CSV table of C-alpha atoms and ligand atoms in Angstrom, one decimal:
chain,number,residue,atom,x,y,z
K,121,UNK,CA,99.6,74.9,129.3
K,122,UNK,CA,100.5,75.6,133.0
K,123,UNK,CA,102.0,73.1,134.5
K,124,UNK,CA,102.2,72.0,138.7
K,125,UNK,CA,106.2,71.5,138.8
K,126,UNK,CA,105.9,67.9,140.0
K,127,UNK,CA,104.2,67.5,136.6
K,128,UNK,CA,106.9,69.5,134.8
K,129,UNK,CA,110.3,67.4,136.1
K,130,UNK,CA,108.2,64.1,135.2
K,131,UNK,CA,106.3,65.6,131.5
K,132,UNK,CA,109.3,68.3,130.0
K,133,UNK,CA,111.7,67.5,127.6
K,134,UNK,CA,109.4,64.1,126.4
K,135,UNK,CA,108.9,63.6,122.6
K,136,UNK,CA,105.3,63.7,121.4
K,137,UNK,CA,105.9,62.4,117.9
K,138,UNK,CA,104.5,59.4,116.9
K,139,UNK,CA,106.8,56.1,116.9
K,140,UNK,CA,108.8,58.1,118.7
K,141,UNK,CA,110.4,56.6,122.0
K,142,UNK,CA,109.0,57.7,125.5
K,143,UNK,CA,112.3,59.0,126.7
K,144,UNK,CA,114.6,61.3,124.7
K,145,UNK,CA,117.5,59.0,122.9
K,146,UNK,CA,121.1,59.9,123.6
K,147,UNK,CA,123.7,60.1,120.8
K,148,UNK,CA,127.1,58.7,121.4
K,149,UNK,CA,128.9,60.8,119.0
K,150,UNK,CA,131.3,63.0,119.0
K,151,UNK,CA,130.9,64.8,116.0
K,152,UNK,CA,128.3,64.7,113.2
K,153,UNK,CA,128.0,63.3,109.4
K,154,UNK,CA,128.2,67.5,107.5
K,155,UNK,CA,127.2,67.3,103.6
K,156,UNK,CA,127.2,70.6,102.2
K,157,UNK,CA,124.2,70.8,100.5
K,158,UNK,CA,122.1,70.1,103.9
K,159,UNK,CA,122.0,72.8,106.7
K,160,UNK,CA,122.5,71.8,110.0
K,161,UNK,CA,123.1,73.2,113.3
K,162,UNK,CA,125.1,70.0,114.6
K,163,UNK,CA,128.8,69.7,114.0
K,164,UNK,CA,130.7,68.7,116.7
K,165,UNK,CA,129.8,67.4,120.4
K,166,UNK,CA,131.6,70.1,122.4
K,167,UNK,CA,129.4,73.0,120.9
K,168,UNK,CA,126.4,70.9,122.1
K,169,UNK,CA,124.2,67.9,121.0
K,170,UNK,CA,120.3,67.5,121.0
K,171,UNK,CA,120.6,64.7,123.3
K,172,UNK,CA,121.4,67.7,125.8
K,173,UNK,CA,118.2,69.9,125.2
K,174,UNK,CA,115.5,67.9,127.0
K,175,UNK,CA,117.4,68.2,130.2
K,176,UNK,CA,118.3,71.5,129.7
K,177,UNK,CA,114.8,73.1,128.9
K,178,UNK,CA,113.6,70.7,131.7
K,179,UNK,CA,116.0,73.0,134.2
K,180,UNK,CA,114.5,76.3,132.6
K,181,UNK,CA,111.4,75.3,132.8
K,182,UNK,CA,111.8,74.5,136.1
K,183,UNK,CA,113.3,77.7,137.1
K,184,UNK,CA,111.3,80.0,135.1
K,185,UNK,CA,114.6,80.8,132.4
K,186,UNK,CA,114.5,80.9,129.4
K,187,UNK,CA,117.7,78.9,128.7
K,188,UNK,CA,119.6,75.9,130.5
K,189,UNK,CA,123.1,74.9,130.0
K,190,UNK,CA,124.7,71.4,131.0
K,191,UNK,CA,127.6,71.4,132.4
K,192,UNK,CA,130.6,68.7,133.2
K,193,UNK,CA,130.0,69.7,136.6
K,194,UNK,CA,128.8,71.8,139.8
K,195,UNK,CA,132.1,73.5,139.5
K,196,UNK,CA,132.7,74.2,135.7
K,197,UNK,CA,129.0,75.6,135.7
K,198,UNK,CA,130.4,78.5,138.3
K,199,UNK,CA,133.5,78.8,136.8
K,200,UNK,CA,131.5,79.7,133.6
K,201,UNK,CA,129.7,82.5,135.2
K,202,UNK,CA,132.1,83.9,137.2
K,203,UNK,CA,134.6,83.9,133.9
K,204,UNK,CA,131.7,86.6,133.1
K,205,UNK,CA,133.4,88.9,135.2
K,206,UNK,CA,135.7,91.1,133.2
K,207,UNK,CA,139.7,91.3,134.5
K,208,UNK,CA,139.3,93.9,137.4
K,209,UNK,CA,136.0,92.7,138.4
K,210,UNK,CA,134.4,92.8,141.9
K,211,UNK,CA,133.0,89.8,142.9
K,212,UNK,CA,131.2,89.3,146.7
K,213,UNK,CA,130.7,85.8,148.3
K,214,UNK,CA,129.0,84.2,150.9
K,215,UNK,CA,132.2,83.4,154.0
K,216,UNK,CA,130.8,80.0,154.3
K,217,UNK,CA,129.7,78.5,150.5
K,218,UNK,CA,130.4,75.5,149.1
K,219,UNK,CA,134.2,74.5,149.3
K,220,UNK,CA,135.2,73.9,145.7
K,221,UNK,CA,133.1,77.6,145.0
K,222,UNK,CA,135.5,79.1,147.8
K,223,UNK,CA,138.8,78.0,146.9
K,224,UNK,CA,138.6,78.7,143.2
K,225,UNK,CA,136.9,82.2,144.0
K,226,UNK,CA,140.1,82.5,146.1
K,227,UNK,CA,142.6,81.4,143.6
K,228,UNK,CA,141.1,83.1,140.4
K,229,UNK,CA,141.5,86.7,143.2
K,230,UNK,CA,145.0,86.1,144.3
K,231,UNK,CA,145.7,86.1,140.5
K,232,UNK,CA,144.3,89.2,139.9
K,233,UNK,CA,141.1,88.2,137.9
K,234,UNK,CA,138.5,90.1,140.0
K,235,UNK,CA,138.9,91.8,144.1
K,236,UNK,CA,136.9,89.4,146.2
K,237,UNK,CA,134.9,90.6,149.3
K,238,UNK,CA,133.1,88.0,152.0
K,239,UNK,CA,130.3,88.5,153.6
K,240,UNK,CA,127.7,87.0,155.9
K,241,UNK,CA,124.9,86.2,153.4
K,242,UNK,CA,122.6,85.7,156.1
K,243,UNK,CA,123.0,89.3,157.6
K,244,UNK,CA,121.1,91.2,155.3
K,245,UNK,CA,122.0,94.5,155.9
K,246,UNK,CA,126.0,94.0,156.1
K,247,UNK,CA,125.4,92.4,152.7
K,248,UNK,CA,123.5,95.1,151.4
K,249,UNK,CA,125.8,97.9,152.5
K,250,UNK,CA,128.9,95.9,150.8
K,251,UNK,CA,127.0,95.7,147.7
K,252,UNK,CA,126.4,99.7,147.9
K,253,UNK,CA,130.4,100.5,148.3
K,254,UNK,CA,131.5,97.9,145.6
K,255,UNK,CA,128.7,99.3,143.0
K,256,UNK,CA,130.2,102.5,143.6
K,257,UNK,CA,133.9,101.3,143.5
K,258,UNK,CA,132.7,99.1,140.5
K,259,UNK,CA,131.4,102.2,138.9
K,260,UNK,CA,134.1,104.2,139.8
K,261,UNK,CA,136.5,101.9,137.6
K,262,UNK,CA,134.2,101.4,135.0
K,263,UNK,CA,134.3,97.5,135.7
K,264,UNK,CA,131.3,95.4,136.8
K,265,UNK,CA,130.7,93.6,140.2
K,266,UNK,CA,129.3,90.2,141.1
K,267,UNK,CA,127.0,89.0,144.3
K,268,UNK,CA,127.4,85.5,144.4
K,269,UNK,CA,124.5,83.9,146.9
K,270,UNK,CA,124.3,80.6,147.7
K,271,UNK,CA,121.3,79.6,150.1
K,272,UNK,CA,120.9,77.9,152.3
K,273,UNK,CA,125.1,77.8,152.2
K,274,UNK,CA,126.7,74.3,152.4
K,275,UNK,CA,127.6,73.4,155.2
K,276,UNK,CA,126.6,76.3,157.6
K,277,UNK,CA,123.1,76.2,156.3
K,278,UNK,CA,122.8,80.0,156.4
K,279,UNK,CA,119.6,81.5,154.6
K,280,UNK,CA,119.8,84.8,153.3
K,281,UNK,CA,117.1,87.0,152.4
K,282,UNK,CA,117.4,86.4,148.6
K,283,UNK,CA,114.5,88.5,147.3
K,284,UNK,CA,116.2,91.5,149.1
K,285,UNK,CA,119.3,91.1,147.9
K,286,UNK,CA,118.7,90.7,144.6
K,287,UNK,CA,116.3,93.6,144.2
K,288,UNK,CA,119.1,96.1,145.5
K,289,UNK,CA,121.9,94.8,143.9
K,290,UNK,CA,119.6,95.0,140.5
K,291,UNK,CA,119.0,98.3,141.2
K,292,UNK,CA,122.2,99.2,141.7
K,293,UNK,CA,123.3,97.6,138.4
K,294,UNK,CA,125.6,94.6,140.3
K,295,UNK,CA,124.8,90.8,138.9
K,296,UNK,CA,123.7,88.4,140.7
K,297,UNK,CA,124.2,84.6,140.6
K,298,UNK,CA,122.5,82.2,143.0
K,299,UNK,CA,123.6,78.5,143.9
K,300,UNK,CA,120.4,76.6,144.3
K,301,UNK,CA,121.8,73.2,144.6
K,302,UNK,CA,120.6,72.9,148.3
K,303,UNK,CA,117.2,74.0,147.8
K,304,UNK,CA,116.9,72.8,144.4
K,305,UNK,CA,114.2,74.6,141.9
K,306,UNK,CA,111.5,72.8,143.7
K,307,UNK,CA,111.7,74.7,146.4
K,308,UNK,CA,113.1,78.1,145.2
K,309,UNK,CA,113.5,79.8,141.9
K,310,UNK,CA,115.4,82.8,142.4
K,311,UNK,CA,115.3,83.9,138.4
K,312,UNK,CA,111.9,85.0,139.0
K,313,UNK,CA,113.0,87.2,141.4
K,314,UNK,CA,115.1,88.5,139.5
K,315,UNK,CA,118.3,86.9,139.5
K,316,UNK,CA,120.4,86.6,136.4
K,317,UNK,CA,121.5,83.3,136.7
K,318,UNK,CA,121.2,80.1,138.3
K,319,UNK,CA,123.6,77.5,138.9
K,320,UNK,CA,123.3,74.1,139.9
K,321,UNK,CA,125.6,71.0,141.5
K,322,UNK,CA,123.0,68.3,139.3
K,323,UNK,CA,124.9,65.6,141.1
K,324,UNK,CA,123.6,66.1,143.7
K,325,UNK,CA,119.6,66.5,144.3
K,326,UNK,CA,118.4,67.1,140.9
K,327,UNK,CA,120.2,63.5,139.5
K,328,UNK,CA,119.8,62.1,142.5
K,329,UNK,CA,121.3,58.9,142.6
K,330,UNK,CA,125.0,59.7,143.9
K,331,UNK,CA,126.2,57.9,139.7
K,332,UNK,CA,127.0,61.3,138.0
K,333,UNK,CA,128.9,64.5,138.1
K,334,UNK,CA,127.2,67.4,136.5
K,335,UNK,CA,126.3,70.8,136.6
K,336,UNK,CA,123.6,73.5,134.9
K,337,UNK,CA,123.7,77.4,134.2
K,338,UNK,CA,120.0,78.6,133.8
K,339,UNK,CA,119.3,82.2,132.8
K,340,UNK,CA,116.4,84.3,131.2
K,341,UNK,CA,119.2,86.4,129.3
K,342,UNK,CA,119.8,85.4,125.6
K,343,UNK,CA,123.0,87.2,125.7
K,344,UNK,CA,125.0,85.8,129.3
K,345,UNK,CA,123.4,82.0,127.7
K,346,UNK,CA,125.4,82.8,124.6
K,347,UNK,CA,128.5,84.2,126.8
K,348,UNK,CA,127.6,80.8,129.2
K,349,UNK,CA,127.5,78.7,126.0
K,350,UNK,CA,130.6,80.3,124.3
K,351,UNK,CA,132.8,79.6,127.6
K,352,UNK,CA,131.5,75.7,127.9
K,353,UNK,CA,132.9,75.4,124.3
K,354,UNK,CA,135.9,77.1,124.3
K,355,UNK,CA,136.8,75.6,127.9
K,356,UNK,CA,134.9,72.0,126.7
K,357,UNK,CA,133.4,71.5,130.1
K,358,UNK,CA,130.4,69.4,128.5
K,359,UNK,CA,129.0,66.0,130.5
K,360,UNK,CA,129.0,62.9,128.2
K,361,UNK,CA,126.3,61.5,127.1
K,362,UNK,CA,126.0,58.6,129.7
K,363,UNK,CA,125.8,61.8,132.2
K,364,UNK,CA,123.1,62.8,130.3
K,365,UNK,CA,121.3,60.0,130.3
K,366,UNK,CA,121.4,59.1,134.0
K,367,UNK,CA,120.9,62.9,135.1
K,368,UNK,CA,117.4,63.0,132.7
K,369,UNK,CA,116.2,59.9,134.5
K,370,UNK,CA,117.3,60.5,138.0
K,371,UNK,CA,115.2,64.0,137.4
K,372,UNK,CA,112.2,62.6,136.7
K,373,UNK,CA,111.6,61.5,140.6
K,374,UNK,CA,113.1,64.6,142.2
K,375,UNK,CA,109.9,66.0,143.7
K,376,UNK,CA,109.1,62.6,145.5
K,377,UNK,CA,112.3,62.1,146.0
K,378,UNK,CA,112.3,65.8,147.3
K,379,UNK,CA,109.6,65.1,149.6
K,380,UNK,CA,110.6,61.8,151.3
K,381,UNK,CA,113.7,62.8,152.1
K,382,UNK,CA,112.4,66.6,153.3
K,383,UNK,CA,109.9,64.7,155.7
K,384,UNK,CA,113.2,62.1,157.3
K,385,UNK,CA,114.7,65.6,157.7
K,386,UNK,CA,112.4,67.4,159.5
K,387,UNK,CA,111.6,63.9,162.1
K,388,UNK,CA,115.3,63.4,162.4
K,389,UNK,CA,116.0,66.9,163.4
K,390,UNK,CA,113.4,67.3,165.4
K,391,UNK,CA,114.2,63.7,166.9
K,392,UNK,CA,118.3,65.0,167.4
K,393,UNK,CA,117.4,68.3,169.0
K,394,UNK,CA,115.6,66.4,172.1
K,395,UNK,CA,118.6,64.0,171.8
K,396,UNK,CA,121.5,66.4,172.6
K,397,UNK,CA,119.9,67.3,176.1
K,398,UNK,CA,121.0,63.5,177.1
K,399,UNK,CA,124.7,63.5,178.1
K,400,UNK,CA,125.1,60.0,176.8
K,401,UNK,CA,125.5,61.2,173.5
K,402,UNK,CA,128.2,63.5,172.0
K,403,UNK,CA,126.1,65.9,170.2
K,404,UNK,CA,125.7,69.6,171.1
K,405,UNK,CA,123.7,70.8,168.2
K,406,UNK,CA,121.4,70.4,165.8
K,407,UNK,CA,121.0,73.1,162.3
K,408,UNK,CA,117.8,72.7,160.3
K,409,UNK,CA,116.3,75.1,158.8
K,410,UNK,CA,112.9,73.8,159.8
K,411,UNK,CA,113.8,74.0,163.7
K,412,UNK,CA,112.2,77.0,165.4
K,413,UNK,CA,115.8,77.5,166.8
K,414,UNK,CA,117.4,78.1,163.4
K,415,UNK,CA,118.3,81.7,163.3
K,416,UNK,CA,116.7,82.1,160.3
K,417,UNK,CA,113.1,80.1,160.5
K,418,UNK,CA,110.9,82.8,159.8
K,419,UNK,CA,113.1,83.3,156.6
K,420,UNK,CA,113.7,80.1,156.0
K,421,UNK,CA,109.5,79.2,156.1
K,422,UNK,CA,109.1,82.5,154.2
K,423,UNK,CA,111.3,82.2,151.1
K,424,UNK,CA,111.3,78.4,150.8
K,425,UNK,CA,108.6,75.7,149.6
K,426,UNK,CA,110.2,73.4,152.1
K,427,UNK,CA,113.4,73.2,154.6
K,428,UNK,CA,115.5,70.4,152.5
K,429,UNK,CA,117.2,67.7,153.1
K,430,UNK,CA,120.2,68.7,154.8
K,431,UNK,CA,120.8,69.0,158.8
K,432,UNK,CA,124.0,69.6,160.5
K,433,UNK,CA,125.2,68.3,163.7
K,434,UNK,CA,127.4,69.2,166.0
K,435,UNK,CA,129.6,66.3,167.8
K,436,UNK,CA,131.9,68.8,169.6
K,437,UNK,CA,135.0,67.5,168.3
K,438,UNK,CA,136.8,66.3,165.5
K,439,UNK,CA,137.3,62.4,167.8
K,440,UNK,CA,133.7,62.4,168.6
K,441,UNK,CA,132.8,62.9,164.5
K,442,UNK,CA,135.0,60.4,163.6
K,443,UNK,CA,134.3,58.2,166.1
K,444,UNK,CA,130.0,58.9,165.0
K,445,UNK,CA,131.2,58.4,161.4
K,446,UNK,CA,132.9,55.0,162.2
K,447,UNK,CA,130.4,53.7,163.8
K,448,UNK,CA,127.2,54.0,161.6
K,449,UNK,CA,125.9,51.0,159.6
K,450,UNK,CA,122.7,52.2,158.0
K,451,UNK,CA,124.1,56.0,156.9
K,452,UNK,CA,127.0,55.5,154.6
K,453,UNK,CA,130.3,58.1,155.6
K,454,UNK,CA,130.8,59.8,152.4
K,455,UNK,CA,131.4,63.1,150.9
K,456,UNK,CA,128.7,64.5,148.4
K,457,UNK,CA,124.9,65.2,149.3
K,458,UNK,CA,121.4,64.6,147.5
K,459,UNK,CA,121.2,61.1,146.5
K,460,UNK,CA,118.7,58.6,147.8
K,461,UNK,CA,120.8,57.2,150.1
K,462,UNK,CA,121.8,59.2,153.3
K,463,UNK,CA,125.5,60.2,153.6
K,464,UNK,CA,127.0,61.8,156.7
K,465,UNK,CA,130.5,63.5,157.1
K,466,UNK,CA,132.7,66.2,159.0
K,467,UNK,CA,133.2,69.0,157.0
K,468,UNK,CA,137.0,69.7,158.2
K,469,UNK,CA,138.5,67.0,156.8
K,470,UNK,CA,138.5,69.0,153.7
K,471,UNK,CA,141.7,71.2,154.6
K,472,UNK,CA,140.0,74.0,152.3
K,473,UNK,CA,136.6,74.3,154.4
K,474,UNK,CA,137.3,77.6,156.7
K,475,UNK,CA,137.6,77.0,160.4
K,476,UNK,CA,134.8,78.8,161.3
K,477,UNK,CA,132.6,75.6,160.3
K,478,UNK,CA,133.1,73.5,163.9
K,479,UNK,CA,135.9,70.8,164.1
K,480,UNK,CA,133.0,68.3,165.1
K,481,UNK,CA,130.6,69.3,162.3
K,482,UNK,CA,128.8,66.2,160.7
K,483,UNK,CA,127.2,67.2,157.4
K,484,UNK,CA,123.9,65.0,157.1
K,485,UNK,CA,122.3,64.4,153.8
K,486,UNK,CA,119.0,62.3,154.3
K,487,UNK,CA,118.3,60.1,152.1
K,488,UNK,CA,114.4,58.2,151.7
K,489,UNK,CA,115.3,55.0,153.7
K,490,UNK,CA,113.2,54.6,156.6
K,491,UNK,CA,113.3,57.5,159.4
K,492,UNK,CA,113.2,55.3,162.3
K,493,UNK,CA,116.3,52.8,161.1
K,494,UNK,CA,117.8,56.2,160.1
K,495,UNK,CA,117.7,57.6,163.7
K,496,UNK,CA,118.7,54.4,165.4
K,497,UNK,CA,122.0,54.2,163.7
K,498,UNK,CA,122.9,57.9,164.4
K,499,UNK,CA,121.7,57.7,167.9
K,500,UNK,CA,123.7,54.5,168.8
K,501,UNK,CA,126.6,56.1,166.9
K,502,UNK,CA,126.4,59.2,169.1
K,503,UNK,CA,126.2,57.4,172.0
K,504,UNK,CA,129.5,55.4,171.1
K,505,UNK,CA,131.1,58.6,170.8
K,506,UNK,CA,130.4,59.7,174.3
K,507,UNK,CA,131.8,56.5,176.0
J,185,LIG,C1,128.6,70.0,145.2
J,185,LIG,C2,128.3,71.4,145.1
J,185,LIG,C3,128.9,72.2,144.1
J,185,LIG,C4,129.9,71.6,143.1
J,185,LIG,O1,129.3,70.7,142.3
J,185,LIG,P1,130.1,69.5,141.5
J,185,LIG,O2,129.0,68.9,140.7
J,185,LIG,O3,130.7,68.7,142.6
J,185,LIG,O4,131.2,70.1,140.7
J,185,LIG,C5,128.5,73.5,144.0
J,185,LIG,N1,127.7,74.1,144.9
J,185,LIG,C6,127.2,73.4,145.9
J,185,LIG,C7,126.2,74.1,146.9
J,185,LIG,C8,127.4,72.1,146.1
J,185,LIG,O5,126.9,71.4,147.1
C-alpha cells in the first residue's frame, strides 16, 4: 500500500503477527544456537542479526532502496562505500564536507588507494566538467571513479544541484554516493534520482536524541548491498544491539521532530539576519538555506521538501565564538548535530576542518525547545561578545 513518509518512519519494520510485541525485540547475542539438521540463516552477530532488519528496511523504504545496511557509525558507513573503489580509483569530493569524511578521503589518497580531486559541489558546472576529465582518465586506466556529494555540506551549507549531477556522472558511467545526513530522507531521496547509494550519520537526525553512534548504507543495487554487507563483516563495523534499539525508537518521531525543529530554524534565521545589522552584537552573518540571501535558495526550495535544521553564523572571530559559546545557558556548546536539543559550536576547533570555513563560524543545530527562549539566549550571547 502507498504509504505518506510520516506514516512510513512511524508504521515500517512493526510486527503484524498475533501476540506478537508492538515494537521489534532486540537479541543480545552474539552468536546463535546452530543444530545441523535445522537451516538457518543466523550464525554469528557480525554477519548480521534480525533485530537489525526493521530499521534497516525502515531506511530503504524511506529512501526508495531496495536495501539498508546498519552501520557502527556515520564514518564506517562511508568508509564501506568508498572501500568500493578499486586500488587506483578516482574519487571526487565536495572541498567543504563533513570533517571525519575529509580527512579519511585524504589519508586513504596519500596512501595510494584512489587520486582524490575537490571541487565546489555547489558550482555545477565546475563539478560537471571534473567529472567529464576523470571519466575519461578513469576510462583511460580501466579503473572506476567516484562523485561523492554531500548536500547541503556540513558546515558550509552548500547545496548542489544533485539531480544534475547525478544524471551526468550516470551517463558517463562514474558512481555516485550522496551524504544525506543533513537533509535526512524526509526531505530528499537522492536514490530515486538515481544515485547508487546513500549514506547516513543516524546519530544525528534520523536517532535523534544525541544517545547513539550509528550509521546506514541504502542502495537499490543487490550487488554494491552484498559488496556493502561483505565489507561491514569482514571489517565488523556493526552497532550493538542497544544502538539498535535506541536508533528504531528515536526514528519513529523524526518527521515531527523534523518539522519543529525546521520551523525554530527558519524564525531564528530569519530573526539573526535582522540582528546582525545592530552593532551591539558580534555577528556578521547568517547561512540558511531558507534565507532569500543563501546563494542557492532557488535550489535549495527546488530540490528540498524543507530547508533543515541547521544555520550557520558568523561571529567574526575565533574570541567573539568562544566568547558566544561561553555564554549561552539555554543552547548547549557541543559538537554533533540533530538531536532534540539545540547544540551550537565553531567549526575550527577541529584542527582537520579546512580554513576556508571562517575562524568565527558557529555551527547551530536547532533543536524543538521553544523558538523565542532559543533566540534570547543567542542574542544576549552575541551581545556579550561585542562588549
Ligand atoms: C556526523 C556526520 C558524519 C559521520 O557520522 P558519525 O556517526 O559521527 O560517524 C558523516 N556525514 C555527515 C554529514 C555528518 O554530519
Amino acid at each position: 500500500m502507498a504509504q505518506n513518509q510520516r506514516t512510513r518512519v512511524v508504521a515500517a519494520g512493526r510486527p503484524h503477527e498475533p501476540n506478537s510485541p508492538v515494537n521489534p525485540p532486540v537479541d543480545f547475542t552474539s552468536t546463535y544456537v546452530y543444530r545441523p539438521s535445522v537451516e538457518y540463516p543466523q550464525v554469528y552477530a557480525r554477519e548480521g542479526i534480525p533485530s537489525f532488519e526493521p530499521l534497516e528496511g525502515l531506511l530503504a523504504e524511506l529512501e526508495g532502496g531496495a536495501h539498508g545496511l546498519l552501520f557502527s557509525s556515520g564514518l564506517s558507513a562511508v568508509s564501506a562505500v568508498i572501500n568500493q573503489l578499486p586500488i587506483g580509483g578516482h574519487l571526487i569530493i565536495p572541498r567543504h564536507a563533513y570533517m571525519g569524511f575529509y580527512s579519511m578521503a585524504a589519508q586513504l589518497a596519500a596512501k595510494g588507494h584512489f587520486t582524490l580531486h575537490r571541487v565546489d559541489i555547489a558550482e555545477t558546472e565546475q563539478v560537471l566538467s571534473t567529472v567529464r576529465e576523470v571519466a575519461e582518465t578513469a576510462r583511460d586506466q580501466s579503473t572506476q571513479a567516484l562523485l561523492w556529494i554531500e548536500s547541503p555540506t556540513n558546515p558550509m551549507l552548500e547545496v548542489a544541484d544533485v539531480p544534475a549531477l547525478i544524471a551526468e556522472a550516470k551517463e558517463l558511467g562514474v558512481l555516485t554516493a550522496v551524504d544525506n545526513t543533513f537533509a535526512t530522507p524526509l526531505r530528499q531521496n537522492p536514490l530515486k534520482q538515481g544515485a547508487d547509494v546513500v549514506v547516513h550519520s543516524v546519530t544525528k537526525f534520523i536517532s535523534g536524541h544525541s544517545d547513539v553512534i550509528m550509521g546506514a548504507a541504502i542502495t537499490a543495487d543487490l550487488d554494491l548491498n552484498a559488496a556493502l554487507h561483505g565489507h561491514r563483516n569482514l571489517h565488523g563495523t556493526i552497532p550493538g544491539p542497544m544502538e539498535v534499539f535506541l536508533a528504531l525508537r528515536g526514528v519513529r518521531t523524526l518527521a515531527v521532530r523534523l518539522d519543529a525543529a525546521e520551523r525554530n530554524a527558519a524564525f531564528l534565521a530569519a530573526r539573526l539576519d535582522q540582528l546582525k545589522d545592530d552593532d551591539a552584537v558580534s555577528l556578521t552573518s547568517v547561512t540558511y538555506p531558507g534565507l532569500p540571501s543563501h546563494p542557492q535558495h532557488g535550489r535549495a526550495k527546488a530540490q528540498l521538501g524543507g530547508f533543515g535544521a541547521i544555520i550557520t553564523i558568523d561571529t567574526g572571530s575565533q574570541a567573539a565564538a568562544d566568547t558566544v559559546l561561553e555564554g549561552l545557558r539555554v543552547w548547549t556548546p557541543a559538537t554533533s548535530l540533530g538531536g532534540v536539543e539545540s547544540l551550537a559550536e565553531r567549526r575550527r576547533r577541529h584542527p582537520g576542518e579546512p580554513d576556508t570555513v571562517p575562524e568565527g563560524l558557529i555551527r547551530l543545530s536547532v533543536g524543538i525547545e521553544d523558538a523565542e527562549d532559543l533566540y534570547q539566549d543567542l542574542a544576549q550571547a552575541l551581545r556579550s561578545a561585542a562588549s
